[in-house]
PDB file of C-alpha atoms in Angstrom:
ATOM      1  CA  ASP A 301       0.059   0.441   0.107  1.00 58.00           C
ATOM      2  CA  THR A 302       1.217   3.534  -0.927  1.00 65.00           C
ATOM      3  CA  GLU A 303      -1.057   5.989   0.052  1.00 91.00           C
ATOM      4  CA  VAL A 304      -0.703   8.917   1.291  1.00 97.00           C
ATOM      5  CA  THR A 305      -3.846  10.695   2.735  1.00 97.00           C
ATOM      6  CA  GLN A 306      -4.649  14.473   2.924  1.00 98.00           C
ATOM      7  CA  THR A 307      -7.658  16.660   3.878  1.00 98.00           C
ATOM      8  CA  PRO A 308      -9.231  18.895   3.402  1.00 98.00           C
ATOM      9  CA  LYS A 309      -9.141  18.639  -0.716  1.00 97.00           C
ATOM     10  CA  HIS A 310     -10.518  22.366  -0.815  1.00 98.00           C
ATOM     11  CA  LEU A 311      -9.775  25.037   1.397  1.00 97.00           C
ATOM     12  CA  VAL A 312     -10.555  28.410   0.730  1.00 97.00           C
ATOM     13  CA  MET A 313      -9.585  31.125   3.457  1.00 95.00           C
ATOM     14  CA  GLY A 314      -9.538  34.938   3.948  1.00 93.00           C
ATOM     15  CA  MET A 315      -6.357  36.340   5.134  1.00 92.00           C
ATOM     16  CA  THR A 316      -7.186  36.692   9.254  1.00 91.00           C
ATOM     17  CA  ASN A 317      -7.910  33.022   9.249  1.00 92.00           C
ATOM     18  CA  LYS A 318      -6.683  30.007  11.159  1.00 96.00           C
ATOM     19  CA  LYS A 319      -6.700  26.889   9.195  1.00 97.00           C
ATOM     20  CA  SER A 320      -4.703  23.361   9.377  1.00 98.00           C
ATOM     21  CA  LEU A 321      -3.876  20.733   6.426  1.00 98.00           C
ATOM     22  CA  LYS A 322      -3.686  17.574   7.511  1.00 98.00           C
ATOM     23  CA  CYS A 323      -1.678  14.444   5.586  1.00 98.00           C
ATOM     24  CA  GLU A 324      -1.468  10.721   7.051  1.00 98.00           C
ATOM     25  CA  GLN A 325       0.704   7.531   5.750  1.00 97.00           C
ATOM     26  CA  HIS A 326       0.559   3.466   7.038  1.00 91.00           C
ATOM     27  CA  MET A 327       3.346   2.704   4.834  1.00 91.00           C
ATOM     28  CA  GLY A 328       5.715   2.978   7.748  1.00 91.00           C
ATOM     29  CA  HIS A 329       7.666   6.041   6.148  1.00 92.00           C
ATOM     30  CA  ARG A 330       9.941   7.655   8.888  1.00 91.00           C
ATOM     31  CA  ALA A 331      10.334  10.749   6.560  1.00 92.00           C
ATOM     32  CA  MET A 332       7.633  12.949   5.854  1.00 95.00           C
ATOM     33  CA  TYR A 333       7.308  16.435   3.748  1.00 96.00           C
ATOM     34  CA  TRP A 334       5.656  19.401   2.857  1.00 97.00           C
ATOM     35  CA  TYR A 335       5.815  20.697  -1.211  1.00 97.00           C
ATOM     36  CA  LYS A 336       3.918  23.633  -2.381  1.00 98.00           C
ATOM     37  CA  GLN A 337       3.016  24.172  -6.207  1.00 98.00           C
ATOM     38  CA  LYS A 338       1.686  26.698  -8.294  1.00 97.00           C
ATOM     39  CA  ALA A 339       0.510  26.640 -11.745  1.00 95.00           C
ATOM     40  CA  LYS A 340       2.728  24.615 -14.518  1.00 93.00           C
ATOM     41  CA  LYS A 341       5.731  24.752 -12.003  1.00 95.00           C
ATOM     42  CA  PRO A 342       7.249  21.522 -10.519  1.00 96.00           C
ATOM     43  CA  PRO A 343       7.079  20.896  -6.227  1.00 96.00           C
ATOM     44  CA  GLU A 344       8.643  23.566  -4.594  1.00 95.00           C
ATOM     45  CA  LEU A 345      10.270  21.699  -1.011  1.00 94.00           C
ATOM     46  CA  MET A 346       9.113  23.456   2.257  1.00 97.00           C
ATOM     47  CA  PHE A 347       9.274  21.126   5.407  1.00 96.00           C
ATOM     48  CA  VAL A 348      10.992  17.941   5.895  1.00 94.00           C
ATOM     49  CA  TYR A 349      10.807  16.068   8.867  1.00 94.00           C
ATOM     50  CA  SER A 350      12.784  12.617   9.817  1.00 91.00           C
ATOM     51  CA  TYR A 351      11.488  10.521  12.796  1.00 92.00           C
ATOM     52  CA  GLU A 352       9.309  13.421  13.717  1.00 95.00           C
ATOM     53  CA  LYS A 353      11.898  15.745  14.044  1.00 94.00           C
ATOM     54  CA  LEU A 354      12.357  19.340  11.484  1.00 95.00           C
ATOM     55  CA  SER A 355      15.131  18.369   9.538  1.00 91.00           C
ATOM     56  CA  ILE A 356      14.296  20.884   7.259  1.00 90.00           C
ATOM     57  CA  ASN A 357      12.824  24.775   6.714  1.00 93.00           C
ATOM     58  CA  GLU A 358      13.094  25.713   3.295  1.00 92.00           C
ATOM     59  CA  SER A 359      13.099  29.241   4.362  1.00 93.00           C
ATOM     60  CA  VAL A 360       9.828  29.274   4.804  1.00 96.00           C
ATOM     61  CA  PRO A 361       7.619  31.939   6.227  1.00 96.00           C
ATOM     62  CA  SER A 362       6.303  31.925  10.113  1.00 96.00           C
ATOM     63  CA  ARG A 363       2.719  31.995   8.724  1.00 97.00           C
ATOM     64  CA  PHE A 364       3.218  28.348   7.708  1.00 98.00           C
ATOM     65  CA  SER A 365       3.562  26.156  10.549  1.00 98.00           C
ATOM     66  CA  PRO A 366       4.428  22.333  10.687  1.00 98.00           C
ATOM     67  CA  GLU A 367       3.739  19.966  12.608  1.00 98.00           C
ATOM     68  CA  CYS A 368       4.820  16.443  13.302  1.00 97.00           C
ATOM     69  CA  PRO A 369       2.630  14.761  16.231  1.00 96.00           C
ATOM     70  CA  ASN A 370       3.737  11.017  15.043  1.00 95.00           C
ATOM     71  CA  SER A 371       5.192   9.165  12.806  1.00 92.00           C
ATOM     72  CA  SER A 372       2.397   8.807  10.183  1.00 96.00           C
ATOM     73  CA  LEU A 373       0.573  12.452  10.795  1.00 98.00           C
ATOM     74  CA  LEU A 374       1.701  16.024   9.113  1.00 98.00           C
ATOM     75  CA  ASN A 375       0.075  18.615   9.831  1.00 98.00           C
ATOM     76  CA  LEU A 376       0.446  22.102   8.494  1.00 98.00           C
ATOM     77  CA  HIS A 377      -1.119  25.078  10.192  1.00 98.00           C
ATOM     78  CA  LEU A 378      -1.825  28.047   8.312  1.00 97.00           C
ATOM     79  CA  HIS A 379      -2.167  31.546   9.520  1.00 96.00           C
ATOM     80  CA  ALA A 380      -2.788  35.014   7.850  1.00 95.00           C
ATOM     81  CA  LEU A 381      -1.432  34.000   4.807  1.00 96.00           C
ATOM     82  CA  GLN A 382      -1.323  35.834   1.437  1.00 96.00           C
ATOM     83  CA  PRO A 383      -3.477  35.499  -1.843  1.00 96.00           C
ATOM     84  CA  GLU A 384      -0.060  34.659  -3.437  1.00 97.00           C
ATOM     85  CA  ASP A 385      -0.031  31.669  -0.870  1.00 97.00           C
ATOM     86  CA  SER A 386      -2.805  29.927  -3.233  1.00 98.00           C
ATOM     87  CA  ALA A 387      -1.504  26.873  -4.908  1.00 98.00           C
ATOM     88  CA  LEU A 388      -1.334  22.949  -4.491  1.00 98.00           C
ATOM     89  CA  TYR A 389      -0.278  21.841  -1.160  1.00 98.00           C
ATOM     90  CA  LEU A 390       1.683  18.708  -1.095  1.00 98.00           C
ATOM     91  CA  CYS A 391       2.359  15.796   1.392  1.00 98.00           C
ATOM     92  CA  ALA A 392       4.925  13.134   0.555  1.00 96.00           C
ATOM     93  CA  SER A 393       6.665  10.020   3.016  1.00 95.00           C
ATOM     94  CA  SER A 394       9.552   8.168   1.814  1.00 92.00           C
ATOM     95  CA  GLN A 395      11.812   5.890   4.082  1.00 87.00           C
ATOM     96  CA  ALA A 396      14.212   7.924   5.987  1.00 78.00           C
ATOM     97  CA  THR A 397      17.288   6.071   6.422  1.00 68.00           C
ATOM     98  CA  GLY A 398      18.244   3.125   3.845  1.00 60.00           C
ATOM     99  CA  THR A 399      21.301   2.871   1.118  1.00 56.00           C
ATOM    100  CA  GLY A 400      20.863   3.177  -2.682  1.00 53.00           C
ATOM    101  CA  GLY A 401      18.098   5.538  -2.353  1.00 62.00           C
ATOM    102  CA  TYR A 402      14.353   5.836  -1.291  1.00 83.00           C
ATOM    103  CA  GLU A 403      10.914   7.051  -3.122  1.00 91.00           C
ATOM    104  CA  GLN A 404       8.772   9.757  -2.016  1.00 93.00           C
ATOM    105  CA  TYR A 405       5.226   8.741  -2.608  1.00 95.00           C
ATOM    106  CA  PHE A 406       2.707  11.905  -2.688  1.00 97.00           C
ATOM    107  CA  GLY A 407      -0.842  12.210  -1.538  1.00 98.00           C
ATOM    108  CA  PRO A 408      -3.313  14.171  -3.574  1.00 97.00           C
ATOM    109  CA  GLY A 409      -2.565  17.407  -2.175  1.00 98.00           C
ATOM    110  CA  THR A 410      -4.413  20.050  -1.098  1.00 98.00           C
ATOM    111  CA  ARG A 411      -5.886  22.705  -3.048  1.00 98.00           C
ATOM    112  CA  LEU A 412      -5.667  26.391  -1.162  1.00 98.00           C
ATOM    113  CA  THR A 413      -7.528  29.617  -2.327  1.00 97.00           C
ATOM    114  CA  VAL A 414      -6.608  32.722  -0.390  1.00 97.00           C
ATOM    115  CA  THR A 415      -8.995  35.486  -1.023  1.00 94.00           C
TER     116      THR A 415
ATOM    117  CA  GLN B 609      22.938  26.091  -7.806  1.00 62.00           C
ATOM    118  CA  LYS B 610      21.777  22.385  -8.187  1.00 67.00           C
ATOM    119  CA  GLU B 611      19.982  22.286 -11.336  1.00 90.00           C
ATOM    120  CA  VAL B 612      17.504  19.976 -13.074  1.00 95.00           C
ATOM    121  CA  GLU B 613      16.996  20.315 -16.922  1.00 96.00           C
ATOM    122  CA  GLN B 614      13.764  19.372 -19.257  1.00 96.00           C
ATOM    123  CA  ASN B 615      13.238  20.428 -22.242  1.00 93.00           C
ATOM    124  CA  SER B 616       9.725  21.521 -21.414  1.00 90.00           C
ATOM    125  CA  GLY B 617       7.764  20.707 -24.555  1.00 90.00           C
ATOM    126  CA  PRO B 618       4.963  19.792 -25.349  1.00 95.00           C
ATOM    127  CA  LEU B 619       6.705  16.530 -26.750  1.00 97.00           C
ATOM    128  CA  SER B 620       3.892  15.094 -29.367  1.00 97.00           C
ATOM    129  CA  VAL B 621       3.802  11.699 -30.367  1.00 98.00           C
ATOM    130  CA  PRO B 622       1.185   9.084 -32.525  1.00 98.00           C
ATOM    131  CA  GLU B 623      -0.645   6.463 -30.287  1.00 98.00           C
ATOM    132  CA  GLY B 624       1.704   3.309 -30.198  1.00 98.00           C
ATOM    133  CA  ALA B 625       5.001   5.494 -31.012  1.00 98.00           C
ATOM    134  CA  ILE B 626       7.961   5.699 -28.466  1.00 98.00           C
ATOM    135  CA  ALA B 627       8.211   8.956 -26.667  1.00 98.00           C
ATOM    136  CA  SER B 628      11.864  10.052 -25.362  1.00 98.00           C
ATOM    137  CA  LEU B 629      11.378  12.363 -21.855  1.00 98.00           C
ATOM    138  CA  ASN B 630      15.080  13.875 -21.574  1.00 97.00           C
ATOM    139  CA  CYS B 631      16.576  15.134 -18.254  1.00 97.00           C
ATOM    140  CA  THR B 632      19.881  16.519 -17.117  1.00 96.00           C
ATOM    141  CA  TYR B 633      21.736  17.255 -13.339  1.00 95.00           C
ATOM    142  CA  SER B 634      24.117  19.481 -12.595  1.00 92.00           C
ATOM    143  CA  ASP B 635      25.301  17.957 -10.072  1.00 86.00           C
ATOM    144  CA  ARG B 636      27.976  14.529  -9.696  1.00 85.00           C
ATOM    145  CA  VAL B 637      27.300  13.526  -6.157  1.00 85.00           C
ATOM    146  CA  SER B 638      23.602  12.724  -7.148  1.00 85.00           C
ATOM    147  CA  GLN B 639      23.012   9.225  -6.555  1.00 84.00           C
ATOM    148  CA  SER B 640      19.171   8.492  -7.092  1.00 91.00           C
ATOM    149  CA  PHE B 641      16.660   9.691 -10.026  1.00 94.00           C
ATOM    150  CA  PHE B 642      12.799   9.189 -10.109  1.00 96.00           C
ATOM    151  CA  TRP B 643      10.381   9.689 -12.953  1.00 98.00           C
ATOM    152  CA  TYR B 644       7.074  11.179 -11.701  1.00 98.00           C
ATOM    153  CA  ARG B 645       4.012  11.351 -13.864  1.00 98.00           C
ATOM    154  CA  GLN B 646       1.847  14.508 -13.546  1.00 98.00           C
ATOM    155  CA  TYR B 647      -2.008  14.395 -14.802  1.00 97.00           C
ATOM    156  CA  SER B 648      -3.680  18.461 -14.879  1.00 95.00           C
ATOM    157  CA  GLY B 649      -5.026  19.270 -11.544  1.00 94.00           C
ATOM    158  CA  LYS B 650      -3.276  16.138  -9.782  1.00 96.00           C
ATOM    159  CA  SER B 651      -0.420  15.365  -7.497  1.00 97.00           C
ATOM    160  CA  PRO B 652       2.455  13.463  -8.561  1.00 98.00           C
ATOM    161  CA  GLU B 653       2.862   9.717  -9.413  1.00 97.00           C
ATOM    162  CA  LEU B 654       5.888   7.584  -9.227  1.00 96.00           C
ATOM    163  CA  ILE B 655       6.672   5.883 -11.956  1.00 96.00           C
ATOM    164  CA  MET B 656      10.294   4.651 -12.318  1.00 96.00           C
ATOM    165  CA  SER B 657      12.968   5.331  -9.862  1.00 95.00           C
ATOM    166  CA  ILE B 658      17.027   4.321 -10.996  1.00 95.00           C
ATOM    167  CA  TYR B 659      20.128   3.978  -8.949  1.00 92.00           C
ATOM    168  CA  SER B 660      22.647   2.971 -11.169  1.00 92.00           C
ATOM    169  CA  ASN B 661      24.562   3.158 -14.915  1.00 95.00           C
ATOM    170  CA  GLY B 662      22.231   1.663 -17.538  1.00 96.00           C
ATOM    171  CA  ASP B 663      18.702   0.916 -18.131  1.00 97.00           C
ATOM    172  CA  LYS B 664      15.729  -0.322 -15.480  1.00 97.00           C
ATOM    173  CA  GLU B 665      12.561  -1.693 -17.458  1.00 97.00           C
ATOM    174  CA  ASP B 666       9.135  -1.839 -15.797  1.00 96.00           C
ATOM    175  CA  GLY B 667       6.531  -2.973 -18.417  1.00 97.00           C
ATOM    176  CA  ARG B 668       6.716   0.114 -21.291  1.00 98.00           C
ATOM    177  CA  PHE B 669       8.626   2.304 -19.178  1.00 98.00           C
ATOM    178  CA  THR B 670      11.965   2.025 -19.794  1.00 98.00           C
ATOM    179  CA  ALA B 671      14.913   4.350 -17.519  1.00 98.00           C
ATOM    180  CA  GLN B 672      18.539   5.098 -18.906  1.00 98.00           C
ATOM    181  CA  LEU B 673      20.834   6.351 -16.520  1.00 97.00           C
ATOM    182  CA  ASN B 674      24.390   7.656 -17.491  1.00 96.00           C
ATOM    183  CA  LYS B 675      26.106   9.207 -14.502  1.00 94.00           C
ATOM    184  CA  ALA B 676      29.442  10.566 -16.953  1.00 94.00           C
ATOM    185  CA  SER B 677      27.076  12.340 -18.699  1.00 94.00           C
ATOM    186  CA  GLN B 678      24.594  13.415 -15.559  1.00 95.00           C
ATOM    187  CA  TYR B 679      22.179  12.133 -18.304  1.00 95.00           C
ATOM    188  CA  VAL B 680      18.927  10.296 -17.117  1.00 97.00           C
ATOM    189  CA  SER B 681      15.786   9.554 -19.598  1.00 98.00           C
ATOM    190  CA  LEU B 682      12.516   7.592 -19.724  1.00 98.00           C
ATOM    191  CA  LEU B 683      11.443   5.604 -22.312  1.00 98.00           C
ATOM    192  CA  ILE B 684       7.466   4.713 -23.250  1.00 98.00           C
ATOM    193  CA  ARG B 685       6.638   2.477 -25.123  1.00 98.00           C
ATOM    194  CA  ASP B 686       3.139   2.198 -27.221  1.00 98.00           C
ATOM    195  CA  SER B 687       2.489   5.243 -25.705  1.00 98.00           C
ATOM    196  CA  GLN B 688      -1.372   5.614 -25.557  1.00 98.00           C
ATOM    197  CA  PRO B 689      -3.319   9.177 -24.852  1.00 97.00           C
ATOM    198  CA  SER B 690      -3.471   8.381 -20.950  1.00 97.00           C
ATOM    199  CA  ASP B 691      -0.122   8.657 -20.935  1.00 98.00           C
ATOM    200  CA  SER B 692      -0.729  12.657 -21.662  1.00 98.00           C
ATOM    201  CA  ALA B 693       0.883  14.365 -18.623  1.00 98.00           C
ATOM    202  CA  THR B 694       3.663  16.117 -17.461  1.00 98.00           C
ATOM    203  CA  TYR B 695       6.772  13.965 -16.699  1.00 98.00           C
ATOM    204  CA  LEU B 696       9.066  15.377 -13.828  1.00 98.00           C
ATOM    205  CA  CYS B 697      12.418  14.046 -13.354  1.00 97.00           C
ATOM    206  CA  ALA B 698      13.598  14.201  -9.640  1.00 96.00           C
ATOM    207  CA  VAL B 699      16.898  14.333  -8.526  1.00 93.00           C
ATOM    208  CA  ASP B 700      18.286  13.505  -5.048  1.00 88.00           C
ATOM    209  CA  PRO B 701      21.430  15.566  -4.300  1.00 77.00           C
ATOM    210  CA  GLY B 702      23.132  12.108  -2.410  1.00 74.00           C
ATOM    211  CA  THR B 703      23.795  14.655   0.355  1.00 72.00           C
ATOM    212  CA  GLY B 704      22.045  13.214   2.880  1.00 69.00           C
ATOM    213  CA  ARG B 705      19.508  15.485   3.090  1.00 71.00           C
ATOM    214  CA  ARG B 706      16.261  13.499   1.647  1.00 72.00           C
ATOM    215  CA  ALA B 707      15.082  16.836  -0.467  1.00 82.00           C
ATOM    216  CA  LEU B 708      14.781  16.198  -4.105  1.00 89.00           C
ATOM    217  CA  THR B 709      15.363  18.532  -6.498  1.00 91.00           C
ATOM    218  CA  PHE B 710      12.888  18.467  -9.853  1.00 95.00           C
ATOM    219  CA  GLY B 711      13.286  19.276 -13.383  1.00 96.00           C
ATOM    220  CA  SER B 712      10.268  21.645 -14.416  1.00 96.00           C
ATOM    221  CA  GLY B 713       8.204  18.691 -16.513  1.00 97.00           C
ATOM    222  CA  THR B 714       8.069  17.846 -19.740  1.00 97.00           C
ATOM    223  CA  ARG B 715       4.561  18.113 -21.451  1.00 98.00           C
ATOM    224  CA  LEU B 716       4.185  14.611 -23.041  1.00 98.00           C
ATOM    225  CA  GLN B 717       0.673  14.373 -25.569  1.00 98.00           C
ATOM    226  CA  VAL B 718      -0.079  11.464 -27.329  1.00 98.00           C
ATOM    227  CA  GLN B 719      -2.170  12.259 -30.250  1.00 97.00           C
ATOM    228  CA  PRO B 720      -5.014   9.170 -31.361  1.00 95.00           C
TER     229      PRO B 720
END
């Protein structure tokens, strides 16, 4: 089973709202990722968690706040977003260690619109 | 800046033909290479991974890697209209960061 789930599928929020995106995987992966993807662009890495610890923050503005409550769950808390933050937000997971390489599996994404 | 380069396309091939998608990368220490397929409005789907020089075949897909030339390609045999999508090349820089660098993608159109 290579399934990563994300909720909600779509989210519309105002610039003063607080909302959260959720991601879950049951593949036993210990690395989880948040990406942002704008139209006709490749995914852009935001955060990486490895063994529930934040290992990479790609200089993401503080209005995005990640959280990894356990090895299966990943949240992205949103606050005071700007219209330019509207995008497809993708969660992915992979093995955290191992030789030779690893594969990242993406969830279906949350389409976020900031009004 | 470590880069992954792809021709944006569109690459148009007739149904039943072989589609050849190419990708070059700048970082010589890169170890792992991936091809993702992304349909419009959907998330990327992993279709191939390759770690060693040479060819790797999976059904109608063949990935080819040449580390000396810093080149990785994807061949799709017997192309079908359902293969029409954007194909993203992704490279693990091999630094242990667990962070993929994506190319900008090649849009493939398979004409019935």
